[in-house]
PDB file of N, CA and C in Angstrom:
ATOM      1  N   UNK A   1      41.951  18.909  25.150  1.00 83.00           N
ATOM      2  CA  UNK A   1      40.974  19.092  24.794  1.00 83.00           C
ATOM      3  C   UNK A   1      40.897  18.163  23.261  1.00 83.00           C
ATOM      4  N   UNK A   2      39.542  18.086  23.076  1.00 97.00           N
ATOM      5  CA  UNK A   2      39.800  17.756  20.802  1.00 97.00           C
ATOM      6  C   UNK A   2      39.525  18.646  20.202  1.00 97.00           C
ATOM      7  N   UNK A   3      39.636  18.558  19.091  1.00 98.00           N
ATOM      8  CA  UNK A   3      39.488  19.653  17.564  1.00 98.00           C
ATOM      9  C   UNK A   3      39.096  18.934  16.649  1.00 98.00           C
ATOM     10  N   UNK A   4      37.357  18.927  16.067  1.00 98.00           N
ATOM     11  CA  UNK A   4      37.655  18.326  15.335  1.00 98.00           C
ATOM     12  C   UNK A   4      37.593  19.335  13.938  1.00 98.00           C
ATOM     13  N   UNK A   5      37.774  18.792  12.779  1.00 98.00           N
ATOM     14  CA  UNK A   5      37.839  19.523  11.625  1.00 98.00           C
ATOM     15  C   UNK A   5      37.895  18.532  10.396  1.00 98.00           C
ATOM     16  N   UNK A   6      37.019  19.142   8.936  1.00 98.00           N
ATOM     17  CA  UNK A   6      37.045  18.230   7.886  1.00 98.00           C
ATOM     18  C   UNK A   6      35.440  18.062   7.561  1.00 98.00           C
ATOM     19  N   UNK A   7      34.268  18.580   8.315  1.00 98.00           N
ATOM     20  CA  UNK A   7      33.115  18.444   7.765  1.00 98.00           C
ATOM     21  C   UNK A   7      32.991  19.443   6.598  1.00 98.00           C
ATOM     22  N   UNK A   8      32.156  19.263   6.317  1.00 98.00           N
ATOM     23  CA  UNK A   8      31.570  20.168   5.034  1.00 98.00           C
ATOM     24  C   UNK A   8      29.921  19.577   4.600  1.00 98.00           C
ATOM     25  N   UNK A   9      29.476  20.146   3.386  1.00 98.00           N
ATOM     26  CA  UNK A   9      29.013  19.961   2.500  1.00 98.00           C
ATOM     27  C   UNK A   9      28.641  18.985   1.308  1.00 98.00           C
ATOM     28  N   UNK A  10      28.121  17.914   1.304  1.00 98.00           N
ATOM     29  CA  UNK A  10      28.719  16.995  -0.081  1.00 98.00           C
ATOM     30  C   UNK A  10      27.321  16.403  -0.667  1.00 98.00           C
ATOM     31  N   UNK A  11      27.154  16.032  -1.722  1.00 98.00           N
ATOM     32  CA  UNK A  11      26.250  15.055  -2.315  1.00 98.00           C
ATOM     33  C   UNK A  11      25.822  14.169  -1.827  1.00 98.00           C
ATOM     34  N   UNK A  12      24.938  13.199  -1.466  1.00 98.00           N
ATOM     35  CA  UNK A  12      24.218  12.156  -1.632  1.00 98.00           C
ATOM     36  C   UNK A  12      25.552  10.895  -2.225  1.00 98.00           C
ATOM     37  N   UNK A  13      25.816  10.059  -2.137  1.00 98.00           N
ATOM     38  CA  UNK A  13      26.989   9.059  -2.430  1.00 98.00           C
ATOM     39  C   UNK A  13      28.880   9.520  -2.561  1.00 98.00           C
ATOM     40  N   UNK A  14      28.754  10.784  -1.791  1.00 98.00           N
ATOM     41  CA  UNK A  14      30.307  11.431  -1.519  1.00 98.00           C
ATOM     42  C   UNK A  14      30.951  10.759  -0.458  1.00 98.00           C
ATOM     43  N   UNK A  15      31.581  11.854  -0.158  1.00 98.00           N
ATOM     44  CA  UNK A  15      32.807  11.253   0.697  1.00 98.00           C
ATOM     45  C   UNK A  15      33.218  12.012   1.899  1.00 98.00           C
ATOM     46  N   UNK A  16      33.731  11.968   2.856  1.00 98.00           N
ATOM     47  CA  UNK A  16      34.291  13.515   3.774  1.00 98.00           C
ATOM     48  C   UNK A  16      35.458  12.682   4.531  1.00 98.00           C
ATOM     49  N   UNK A  17      36.367  13.208   5.149  1.00 98.00           N
ATOM     50  CA  UNK A  17      37.240  12.557   5.449  1.00 98.00           C
ATOM     51  C   UNK A  17      37.450  13.560   7.222  1.00 98.00           C
ATOM     52  N   UNK A  18      37.011  13.205   8.270  1.00 98.00           N
ATOM     53  CA  UNK A  18      36.798  14.020   9.316  1.00 98.00           C
ATOM     54  C   UNK A  18      38.039  13.818  10.312  1.00 98.00           C
ATOM     55  N   UNK A  19      38.808  14.810  11.012  1.00 98.00           N
ATOM     56  CA  UNK A  19      40.119  14.636  11.705  1.00 98.00           C
ATOM     57  C   UNK A  19      39.578  15.324  12.625  1.00 98.00           C
ATOM     58  N   UNK A  20      40.370  14.932  14.027  1.00 98.00           N
ATOM     59  CA  UNK A  20      40.274  15.355  15.497  1.00 98.00           C
ATOM     60  C   UNK A  20      41.765  14.951  16.033  1.00 98.00           C
ATOM     61  N   UNK A  21      42.087  16.580  16.360  1.00 98.00           N
ATOM     62  CA  UNK A  21      43.104  16.521  16.881  1.00 98.00           C
ATOM     63  C   UNK A  21      43.376  16.677  18.563  1.00 98.00           C
ATOM     64  N   UNK A  22      44.417  15.850  19.282  1.00 97.00           N
ATOM     65  CA  UNK A  22      43.951  16.054  20.988  1.00 97.00           C
ATOM     66  C   UNK A  22      44.922  15.716  21.476  1.00 97.00           C
ATOM     67  N   UNK A  23      45.169  15.846  22.582  1.00 96.00           N
ATOM     68  CA  UNK A  23      46.248  15.983  23.587  1.00 96.00           C
ATOM     69  C   UNK A  23      47.431  14.322  23.652  1.00 96.00           C
ATOM     70  N   UNK A  24      48.601  14.653  23.701  1.00 95.00           N
ATOM     71  CA  UNK A  24      49.500  13.506  23.535  1.00 95.00           C
ATOM     72  C   UNK A  24      48.642  12.687  25.036  1.00 95.00           C
ATOM     73  N   UNK A  25      48.652  12.641  26.041  1.00 95.00           N
ATOM     74  CA  UNK A  25      47.731  11.963  27.058  1.00 95.00           C
ATOM     75  C   UNK A  25      46.550  11.058  26.303  1.00 95.00           C
ATOM     76  N   UNK A  26      45.892  11.691  26.072  1.00 95.00           N
ATOM     77  CA  UNK A  26      44.502  11.298  25.307  1.00 95.00           C
ATOM     78  C   UNK A  26      44.932  10.007  24.169  1.00 95.00           C
ATOM     79  N   UNK A  27      46.147  10.741  23.463  1.00 93.00           N
ATOM     80  CA  UNK A  27      46.244   9.554  22.408  1.00 93.00           C
ATOM     81  C   UNK A  27      47.102   8.279  23.233  1.00 93.00           C
ATOM     82  N   UNK A  28      47.583   8.510  23.605  1.00 92.00           N
ATOM     83  CA  UNK A  28      48.307   7.201  25.242  1.00 92.00           C
ATOM     84  C   UNK A  28      47.479   6.582  25.914  1.00 92.00           C
ATOM     85  N   UNK A  29      46.642   6.826  26.197  1.00 94.00           N
ATOM     86  CA  UNK A  29      45.529   6.093  27.651  1.00 94.00           C
ATOM     87  C   UNK A  29      44.074   5.833  26.869  1.00 94.00           C
ATOM     88  N   UNK A  30      43.867   7.124  25.954  1.00 96.00           N
ATOM     89  CA  UNK A  30      42.335   6.841  25.872  1.00 96.00           C
ATOM     90  C   UNK A  30      41.489   5.525  24.673  1.00 96.00           C
ATOM     91  N   UNK A  31      40.399   5.429  24.761  1.00 97.00           N
ATOM     92  CA  UNK A  31      39.792   5.171  23.576  1.00 97.00           C
ATOM     93  C   UNK A  31      39.352   6.357  22.628  1.00 97.00           C
ATOM     94  N   UNK A  32      38.936   6.504  21.752  1.00 98.00           N
ATOM     95  CA  UNK A  32      38.695   7.240  21.023  1.00 98.00           C
ATOM     96  C   UNK A  32      37.460   7.129  20.296  1.00 98.00           C
ATOM     97  N   UNK A  33      36.466   7.951  19.642  1.00 98.00           N
ATOM     98  CA  UNK A  33      35.541   7.465  19.212  1.00 98.00           C
ATOM     99  C   UNK A  33      34.822   8.852  18.705  1.00 98.00           C
ATOM    100  N   UNK A  34      33.934   8.320  17.751  1.00 98.00           N
ATOM    101  CA  UNK A  34      33.333   9.884  17.396  1.00 98.00           C
ATOM    102  C   UNK A  34      31.655   9.685  16.993  1.00 98.00           C
ATOM    103  N   UNK A  35      30.942  10.415  17.195  1.00 98.00           N
ATOM    104  CA  UNK A  35      29.949  10.338  17.680  1.00 98.00           C
ATOM    105  C   UNK A  35      28.668  11.649  16.471  1.00 98.00           C
ATOM    106  N   UNK A  36      27.766  11.038  16.544  1.00 98.00           N
ATOM    107  CA  UNK A  36      26.905  12.005  15.442  1.00 98.00           C
ATOM    108  C   UNK A  36      25.940  12.777  16.167  1.00 98.00           C
ATOM    109  N   UNK A  37      25.719  14.033  15.941  1.00 97.00           N
ATOM    110  CA  UNK A  37      24.277  14.434  16.226  1.00 97.00           C
ATOM    111  C   UNK A  37      23.024  15.258  15.233  1.00 97.00           C
ATOM    112  N   UNK A  38      22.019  14.151  15.331  1.00 94.00           N
ATOM    113  CA  UNK A  38      21.540  14.458  14.115  1.00 94.00           C
ATOM    114  C   UNK A  38      20.885  16.040  14.246  1.00 94.00           C
ATOM    115  N   UNK A  39      20.021  16.790  13.325  1.00 88.00           N
ATOM    116  CA  UNK A  39      19.420  18.089  14.250  1.00 88.00           C
ATOM    117  C   UNK A  39      18.157  17.654  15.234  1.00 88.00           C
ATOM    118  N   UNK A  40      17.911  18.303  16.127  1.00 91.00           N
ATOM    119  CA  UNK A  40      17.179  18.439  17.044  1.00 91.00           C
ATOM    120  C   UNK A  40      16.881  16.519  17.442  1.00 91.00           C
ATOM    121  N   UNK A  41      17.963  15.617  17.416  1.00 93.00           N
ATOM    122  CA  UNK A  41      17.777  14.301  17.882  1.00 93.00           C
ATOM    123  C   UNK A  41      19.296  14.504  19.224  1.00 93.00           C
ATOM    124  N   UNK A  42      19.014  13.605  19.596  1.00 95.00           N
ATOM    125  CA  UNK A  42      20.454  13.037  20.496  1.00 95.00           C
ATOM    126  C   UNK A  42      21.277  12.448  19.909  1.00 95.00           C
ATOM    127  N   UNK A  43      22.807  12.574  20.477  1.00 96.00           N
ATOM    128  CA  UNK A  43      23.641  12.097  19.740  1.00 96.00           C
ATOM    129  C   UNK A  43      23.785  10.754  20.110  1.00 96.00           C
ATOM    130  N   UNK A  44      24.252  10.052  18.945  1.00 97.00           N
ATOM    131  CA  UNK A  44      24.447   9.001  18.584  1.00 97.00           C
ATOM    132  C   UNK A  44      26.020   8.153  18.678  1.00 97.00           C
ATOM    133  N   UNK A  45      26.292   7.002  19.038  1.00 98.00           N
ATOM    134  CA  UNK A  45      27.923   6.594  18.492  1.00 98.00           C
ATOM    135  C   UNK A  45      27.741   5.913  16.597  1.00 98.00           C
ATOM    136  N   UNK A  46      29.352   6.008  16.890  1.00 98.00           N
ATOM    137  CA  UNK A  46      28.976   5.954  15.011  1.00 98.00           C
ATOM    138  C   UNK A  46      30.339   4.734  14.987  1.00 98.00           C
ATOM    139  N   UNK A  47      31.104   5.094  15.854  1.00 98.00           N
ATOM    140  CA  UNK A  47      32.380   4.290  15.516  1.00 98.00           C
ATOM    141  C   UNK A  47      33.814   4.686  16.719  1.00 98.00           C
ATOM    142  N   UNK A  48      34.395   3.703  17.526  1.00 98.00           N
ATOM    143  CA  UNK A  48      35.085   3.869  18.548  1.00 98.00           C
ATOM    144  C   UNK A  48      36.358   3.296  17.751  1.00 98.00           C
ATOM    145  N   UNK A  49      37.652   3.466  18.521  1.00 98.00           N
ATOM    146  CA  UNK A  49      38.686   2.661  18.099  1.00 98.00           C
ATOM    147  C   UNK A  49      39.746   2.742  19.455  1.00 98.00           C
ATOM    148  N   UNK A  50      40.402   1.190  19.823  1.00 96.00           N
ATOM    149  CA  UNK A  50      41.010   0.951  21.406  1.00 96.00           C
ATOM    150  C   UNK A  50      42.182   1.724  20.882  1.00 96.00           C
ATOM    151  N   UNK A  51      42.948   1.621  22.317  1.00 93.00           N
ATOM    152  CA  UNK A  51      44.463   2.651  22.369  1.00 93.00           C
ATOM    153  C   UNK A  51      45.183   1.186  21.532  1.00 93.00           C
ATOM    154  N   UNK A  52      44.886   0.535  21.190  1.00 91.00           N
ATOM    155  CA  UNK A  52      45.593  -0.625  20.243  1.00 91.00           C
ATOM    156  C   UNK A  52      45.392  -0.663  18.722  1.00 91.00           C
ATOM    157  N   UNK A  53      44.546   0.336  18.417  1.00 92.00           N
ATOM    158  CA  UNK A  53      43.832   0.408  17.195  1.00 92.00           C
ATOM    159  C   UNK A  53      42.415  -0.635  16.836  1.00 92.00           C
ATOM    160  N   UNK A  54      41.898  -1.157  18.006  1.00 96.00           N
ATOM    161  CA  UNK A  54      41.012  -2.182  17.639  1.00 96.00           C
ATOM    162  C   UNK A  54      39.871  -1.234  17.350  1.00 96.00           C
ATOM    163  N   UNK A  55      39.253  -1.488  16.210  1.00 98.00           N
ATOM    164  CA  UNK A  55      37.786  -0.402  15.879  1.00 98.00           C
ATOM    165  C   UNK A  55      36.371  -1.263  15.880  1.00 98.00           C
ATOM    166  N   UNK A  56      35.368  -0.341  16.401  1.00 98.00           N
ATOM    167  CA  UNK A  56      34.418  -0.840  16.283  1.00 98.00           C
ATOM    168  C   UNK A  56      33.705   0.007  15.478  1.00 98.00           C
ATOM    169  N   UNK A  57      32.339  -0.191  14.945  1.00 98.00           N
ATOM    170  CA  UNK A  57      31.363   0.685  14.363  1.00 98.00           C
ATOM    171  C   UNK A  57      29.606   0.432  14.514  1.00 98.00           C
ATOM    172  N   UNK A  58      29.098   1.283  14.906  1.00 98.00           N
ATOM    173  CA  UNK A  58      27.585   1.073  14.439  1.00 98.00           C
ATOM    174  C   UNK A  58      27.308   0.328  13.353  1.00 98.00           C
ATOM    175  N   UNK A  59      26.034  -0.010  13.750  1.00 98.00           N
ATOM    176  CA  UNK A  59      25.434  -0.792  11.926  1.00 98.00           C
ATOM    177  C   UNK A  59      25.416  -0.039  10.934  1.00 98.00           C
ATOM    178  N   UNK A  60      24.970   1.138  11.228  1.00 97.00           N
ATOM    179  CA  UNK A  60      24.473   2.348  10.282  1.00 97.00           C
ATOM    180  C   UNK A  60      26.142   2.170   9.390  1.00 97.00           C
ATOM    181  N   UNK A  61      27.054   2.424  10.445  1.00 98.00           N
ATOM    182  CA  UNK A  61      28.753   2.815   9.580  1.00 98.00           C
ATOM    183  C   UNK A  61      29.417   1.519   9.091  1.00 98.00           C
ATOM    184  N   UNK A  62      29.102   0.547   9.464  1.00 98.00           N
ATOM    185  CA  UNK A  62      29.827  -0.622   8.979  1.00 98.00           C
ATOM    186  C   UNK A  62      29.867  -0.671   7.685  1.00 98.00           C
ATOM    187  N   UNK A  63      31.058  -0.850   6.872  1.00 97.00           N
ATOM    188  CA  UNK A  63      30.957  -1.546   5.081  1.00 97.00           C
ATOM    189  C   UNK A  63      31.366   0.169   4.466  1.00 97.00           C
ATOM    190  N   UNK A  64      31.007   1.506   5.510  1.00 98.00           N
ATOM    191  CA  UNK A  64      30.927   2.610   4.891  1.00 98.00           C
ATOM    192  C   UNK A  64      32.016   3.762   5.112  1.00 98.00           C
ATOM    193  N   UNK A  65      31.985   3.634   6.816  1.00 98.00           N
ATOM    194  CA  UNK A  65      33.077   4.414   7.232  1.00 98.00           C
ATOM    195  C   UNK A  65      34.530   3.489   7.974  1.00 98.00           C
ATOM    196  N   UNK A  66      35.583   4.119   8.151  1.00 98.00           N
ATOM    197  CA  UNK A  66      36.598   3.493   7.995  1.00 98.00           C
ATOM    198  C   UNK A  66      37.413   4.223   9.373  1.00 98.00           C
ATOM    199  N   UNK A  67      37.830   3.673  10.544  1.00 98.00           N
ATOM    200  CA  UNK A  67      37.974   5.203  11.839  1.00 98.00           C
ATOM    201  C   UNK A  67      39.579   4.530  11.999  1.00 98.00           C
ATOM    202  N   UNK A  68      40.428   5.555  12.269  1.00 97.00           N
ATOM    203  CA  UNK A  68      42.166   5.337  12.264  1.00 97.00           C
ATOM    204  C   UNK A  68      42.625   6.341  13.624  1.00 97.00           C
ATOM    205  N   UNK A  69      43.281   6.120  14.236  1.00 96.00           N
ATOM    206  CA  UNK A  69      44.372   6.835  15.093  1.00 96.00           C
ATOM    207  C   UNK A  69      45.670   6.825  14.838  1.00 96.00           C
ATOM    208  N   UNK A  70      46.185   8.307  14.684  1.00 95.00           N
ATOM    209  CA  UNK A  70      47.763   8.317  14.458  1.00 95.00           C
ATOM    210  C   UNK A  70      48.445   8.826  15.681  1.00 95.00           C
ATOM    211  N   UNK A  71      48.679   7.826  16.506  1.00 92.00           N
ATOM    212  CA  UNK A  71      49.154   8.523  17.836  1.00 92.00           C
ATOM    213  C   UNK A  71      50.386   9.394  17.990  1.00 92.00           C
ATOM    214  N   UNK A  72      51.049   9.241  16.796  1.00 94.00           N
ATOM    215  CA  UNK A  72      52.622  10.172  16.632  1.00 94.00           C
ATOM    216  C   UNK A  72      52.228  11.334  16.527  1.00 94.00           C
ATOM    217  N   UNK A  73      50.679  11.412  15.767  1.00 96.00           N
ATOM    218  CA  UNK A  73      50.435  13.010  15.202  1.00 96.00           C
ATOM    219  C   UNK A  73      49.294  13.466  15.894  1.00 96.00           C
ATOM    220  N   UNK A  74      48.615  12.516  17.245  1.00 97.00           N
ATOM    221  CA  UNK A  74      47.590  12.818  17.957  1.00 97.00           C
ATOM    222  C   UNK A  74      46.890  13.422  17.434  1.00 97.00           C
ATOM    223  N   UNK A  75      45.858  12.092  16.093  1.00 97.00           N
ATOM    224  CA  UNK A  75      45.313  12.569  15.542  1.00 97.00           C
ATOM    225  C   UNK A  75      43.949  11.502  15.115  1.00 97.00           C
ATOM    226  N   UNK A  76      42.859  11.869  15.418  1.00 98.00           N
ATOM    227  CA  UNK A  76      41.480  10.467  15.326  1.00 98.00           C
ATOM    228  C   UNK A  76      41.477  10.691  13.672  1.00 98.00           C
ATOM    229  N   UNK A  77      40.997   9.752  13.016  1.00 98.00           N
ATOM    230  CA  UNK A  77      40.406  10.277  11.505  1.00 98.00           C
ATOM    231  C   UNK A  77      39.378   9.384  11.559  1.00 98.00           C
ATOM    232  N   UNK A  78      37.948   9.785  10.676  1.00 98.00           N
ATOM    233  CA  UNK A  78      36.972   8.857  10.641  1.00 98.00           C
ATOM    234  C   UNK A  78      36.726   9.086   8.568  1.00 98.00           C
ATOM    235  N   UNK A  79      36.870   8.327   8.016  1.00 98.00           N
ATOM    236  CA  UNK A  79      36.535   8.651   6.828  1.00 98.00           C
ATOM    237  C   UNK A  79      35.226   7.948   6.003  1.00 98.00           C
ATOM    238  N   UNK A  80      34.705   8.830   5.573  1.00 98.00           N
ATOM    239  CA  UNK A  80      33.394   8.640   5.321  1.00 98.00           C
ATOM    240  C   UNK A  80      32.721   8.458   3.942  1.00 98.00           C
ATOM    241  N   UNK A  81      32.158   7.222   3.427  1.00 98.00           N
ATOM    242  CA  UNK A  81      32.410   7.098   2.014  1.00 98.00           C
ATOM    243  C   UNK A  81      30.654   6.862   1.927  1.00 98.00           C
ATOM    244  N   UNK A  82      30.183   6.887   0.704  1.00 98.00           N
ATOM    245  CA  UNK A  82      28.919   6.474   0.550  1.00 98.00           C
ATOM    246  C   UNK A  82      27.990   6.931   1.240  1.00 98.00           C
ATOM    247  N   UNK A  83      27.828   8.584   1.749  1.00 98.00           N
ATOM    248  CA  UNK A  83      27.538   9.026   2.571  1.00 98.00           C
ATOM    249  C   UNK A  83      25.745   9.035   1.970  1.00 98.00           C
ATOM    250  N   UNK A  84      24.548   9.345   2.837  1.00 97.00           N
ATOM    251  CA  UNK A  84      23.625   9.528   2.713  1.00 97.00           C
ATOM    252  C   UNK A  84      23.024  10.130   3.440  1.00 97.00           C
ATOM    253  N   UNK A  85      21.643  10.616   3.380  1.00 96.00           N
ATOM    254  CA  UNK A  85      20.960  11.904   3.905  1.00 96.00           C
ATOM    255  C   UNK A  85      20.802  11.407   5.585  1.00 96.00           C
ATOM    256  N   UNK A  86      20.799  10.232   6.118  1.00 96.00           N
ATOM    257  CA  UNK A  86      21.070  10.032   7.284  1.00 96.00           C
ATOM    258  C   UNK A  86      21.881  10.307   7.686  1.00 96.00           C
ATOM    259  N   UNK A  87      23.073  10.389   7.619  1.00 97.00           N
ATOM    260  CA  UNK A  87      24.461  10.399   7.846  1.00 97.00           C
ATOM    261  C   UNK A  87      25.165  11.873   8.405  1.00 97.00           C
ATOM    262  N   UNK A  88      23.968  13.098   8.124  1.00 97.00           N
ATOM    263  CA  UNK A  88      24.211  14.208   8.809  1.00 97.00           C
ATOM    264  C   UNK A  88      23.645  14.394   9.963  1.00 97.00           C
ATOM    265  N   UNK A  89      24.386  15.467  10.614  1.00 98.00           N
ATOM    266  CA  UNK A  89      24.710  16.319  11.475  1.00 98.00           C
ATOM    267  C   UNK A  89      25.798  15.961  12.086  1.00 98.00           C
ATOM    268  N   UNK A  90      26.318  16.891  13.494  1.00 98.00           N
ATOM    269  CA  UNK A  90      27.333  17.107  13.775  1.00 98.00           C
ATOM    270  C   UNK A  90      27.880  16.422  14.218  1.00 98.00           C
ATOM    271  N   UNK A  91      29.362  16.032  14.100  1.00 98.00           N
ATOM    272  CA  UNK A  91      30.242  14.970  14.569  1.00 98.00           C
ATOM    273  C   UNK A  91      30.803  15.068  15.321  1.00 98.00           C
ATOM    274  N   UNK A  92      31.280  14.728  16.620  1.00 98.00           N
ATOM    275  CA  UNK A  92      31.916  14.992  17.638  1.00 98.00           C
ATOM    276  C   UNK A  92      33.085  14.123  17.962  1.00 98.00           C
ATOM    277  N   UNK A  93      34.189  14.578  18.287  1.00 98.00           N
ATOM    278  CA  UNK A  93      35.152  13.519  19.040  1.00 98.00           C
ATOM    279  C   UNK A  93      35.200  13.266  20.039  1.00 98.00           C
ATOM    280  N   UNK A  94      35.321  12.356  21.278  1.00 98.00           N
ATOM    281  CA  UNK A  94      35.122  11.529  22.190  1.00 98.00           C
ATOM    282  C   UNK A  94      36.285  11.263  22.625  1.00 98.00           C
ATOM    283  N   UNK A  95      36.806  11.357  23.700  1.00 98.00           N
ATOM    284  CA  UNK A  95      37.733  10.357  24.371  1.00 98.00           C
ATOM    285  C   UNK A  95      37.188   9.862  25.631  1.00 98.00           C
ATOM    286  N   UNK A  96      37.448   8.292  25.921  1.00 97.00           N
ATOM    287  CA  UNK A  96      37.394   7.716  26.805  1.00 97.00           C
ATOM    288  C   UNK A  96      38.129   7.127  27.639  1.00 97.00           C
ATOM    289  N   UNK A  97      38.382   7.830  28.952  1.00 96.00           N
ATOM    290  CA  UNK A  97      39.920   7.854  29.337  1.00 96.00           C
ATOM    291  C   UNK A  97      40.017   7.109  31.237  1.00 96.00           C
ATOM    292  N   UNK A  98      39.571   5.859  31.091  1.00 94.00           N
ATOM    293  CA  UNK A  98      39.055   5.262  32.147  1.00 94.00           C
ATOM    294  C   UNK A  98      38.139   5.477  32.904  1.00 94.00           C
ATOM    295  N   UNK A  99      36.765   5.923  31.976  1.00 95.00           N
ATOM    296  CA  UNK A  99      35.428   6.377  32.945  1.00 95.00           C
ATOM    297  C   UNK A  99      35.464   7.988  32.753  1.00 95.00           C
ATOM    298  N   UNK A 100      36.428   8.736  31.950  1.00 96.00           N
ATOM    299  CA  UNK A 100      36.637  10.247  32.057  1.00 96.00           C
ATOM    300  C   UNK A 100      36.430  10.511  30.428  1.00 96.00           C
ATOM    301  N   UNK A 101      35.665  11.232  30.169  1.00 97.00           N
ATOM    302  CA  UNK A 101      35.283  11.093  28.845  1.00 97.00           C
ATOM    303  C   UNK A 101      35.246  12.745  28.787  1.00 97.00           C
ATOM    304  N   UNK A 102      35.986  13.036  27.304  1.00 97.00           N
ATOM    305  CA  UNK A 102      36.295  14.440  26.869  1.00 97.00           C
ATOM    306  C   UNK A 102      35.451  14.003  25.536  1.00 97.00           C
ATOM    307  N   UNK A 103      35.083  15.782  25.309  1.00 97.00           N
ATOM    308  CA  UNK A 103      34.498  16.109  24.217  1.00 97.00           C
ATOM    309  C   UNK A 103      35.005  16.821  23.066  1.00 97.00           C
ATOM    310  N   UNK A 104      34.791  16.866  22.150  1.00 97.00           N
ATOM    311  CA  UNK A 104      35.343  17.928  21.235  1.00 97.00           C
ATOM    312  C   UNK A 104      34.042  19.157  20.901  1.00 97.00           C
ATOM    313  N   UNK A 105      33.786  19.933  20.085  1.00 97.00           N
ATOM    314  CA  UNK A 105      32.615  21.062  20.195  1.00 97.00           C
ATOM    315  C   UNK A 105      32.319  20.431  18.749  1.00 97.00           C
ATOM    316  N   UNK A 106      32.604  19.649  18.074  1.00 97.00           N
ATOM    317  CA  UNK A 106      31.928  19.109  16.804  1.00 97.00           C
ATOM    318  C   UNK A 106      32.016  19.703  15.158  1.00 97.00           C
ATOM    319  N   UNK A 107      31.995  19.252  14.588  1.00 98.00           N
ATOM    320  CA  UNK A 107      31.836  19.548  12.868  1.00 98.00           C
ATOM    321  C   UNK A 107      31.058  19.215  12.260  1.00 98.00           C
ATOM    322  N   UNK A 108      30.389  20.080  11.474  1.00 98.00           N
ATOM    323  CA  UNK A 108      28.761  20.160  10.960  1.00 98.00           C
ATOM    324  C   UNK A 108      29.355  19.152   9.360  1.00 98.00           C
ATOM    325  N   UNK A 109      28.686  18.179   9.131  1.00 98.00           N
ATOM    326  CA  UNK A 109      28.270  16.958   7.957  1.00 98.00           C
ATOM    327  C   UNK A 109      26.848  17.309   7.578  1.00 98.00           C
ATOM    328  N   UNK A 110      27.066  18.305   5.984  1.00 98.00           N
ATOM    329  CA  UNK A 110      25.803  18.112   5.333  1.00 98.00           C
ATOM    330  C   UNK A 110      25.513  17.200   4.119  1.00 98.00           C
ATOM    331  N   UNK A 111      24.408  16.029   4.243  1.00 98.00           N
ATOM    332  CA  UNK A 111      24.122  15.786   2.878  1.00 98.00           C
ATOM    333  C   UNK A 111      23.240  16.015   1.827  1.00 98.00           C
ATOM    334  N   UNK A 112      23.463  16.235   1.150  1.00 97.00           N
ATOM    335  CA  UNK A 112      21.965  16.789  -0.119  1.00 97.00           C
ATOM    336  C   UNK A 112      21.882  15.417  -0.916  1.00 97.00           C
ATOM    337  N   UNK A 113      20.425  15.123  -0.996  1.00 93.00           N
ATOM    338  CA  UNK A 113      19.996  14.411  -2.033  1.00 93.00           C
ATOM    339  C   UNK A 113      20.091  14.640  -3.463  1.00 93.00           C
TER     340      UNK A 113
END
């Protein structure tokens, strides 16, 4: 199971840090990532991090977001800076464990202009 937290409402230009807590199994064996589901739209990939900590980012997140994982505390993070209105949506934590996917329920991020 995955459980996100840290969402909220911010003004454009602000920052938020999302967290996702999961099982020990997920943090030992799985690639982890963040996805965003804007209102009325499909889910889109934001960022991922491998088991060894190698991060990748969608173009929209590069230079503004930073993904990290703490395998000892079974926690995934997403630091989001310079937020804009296009970053708004439900952020979901995901784990890809050899092709088997696990998803959290999501945490809402609202950005006002």
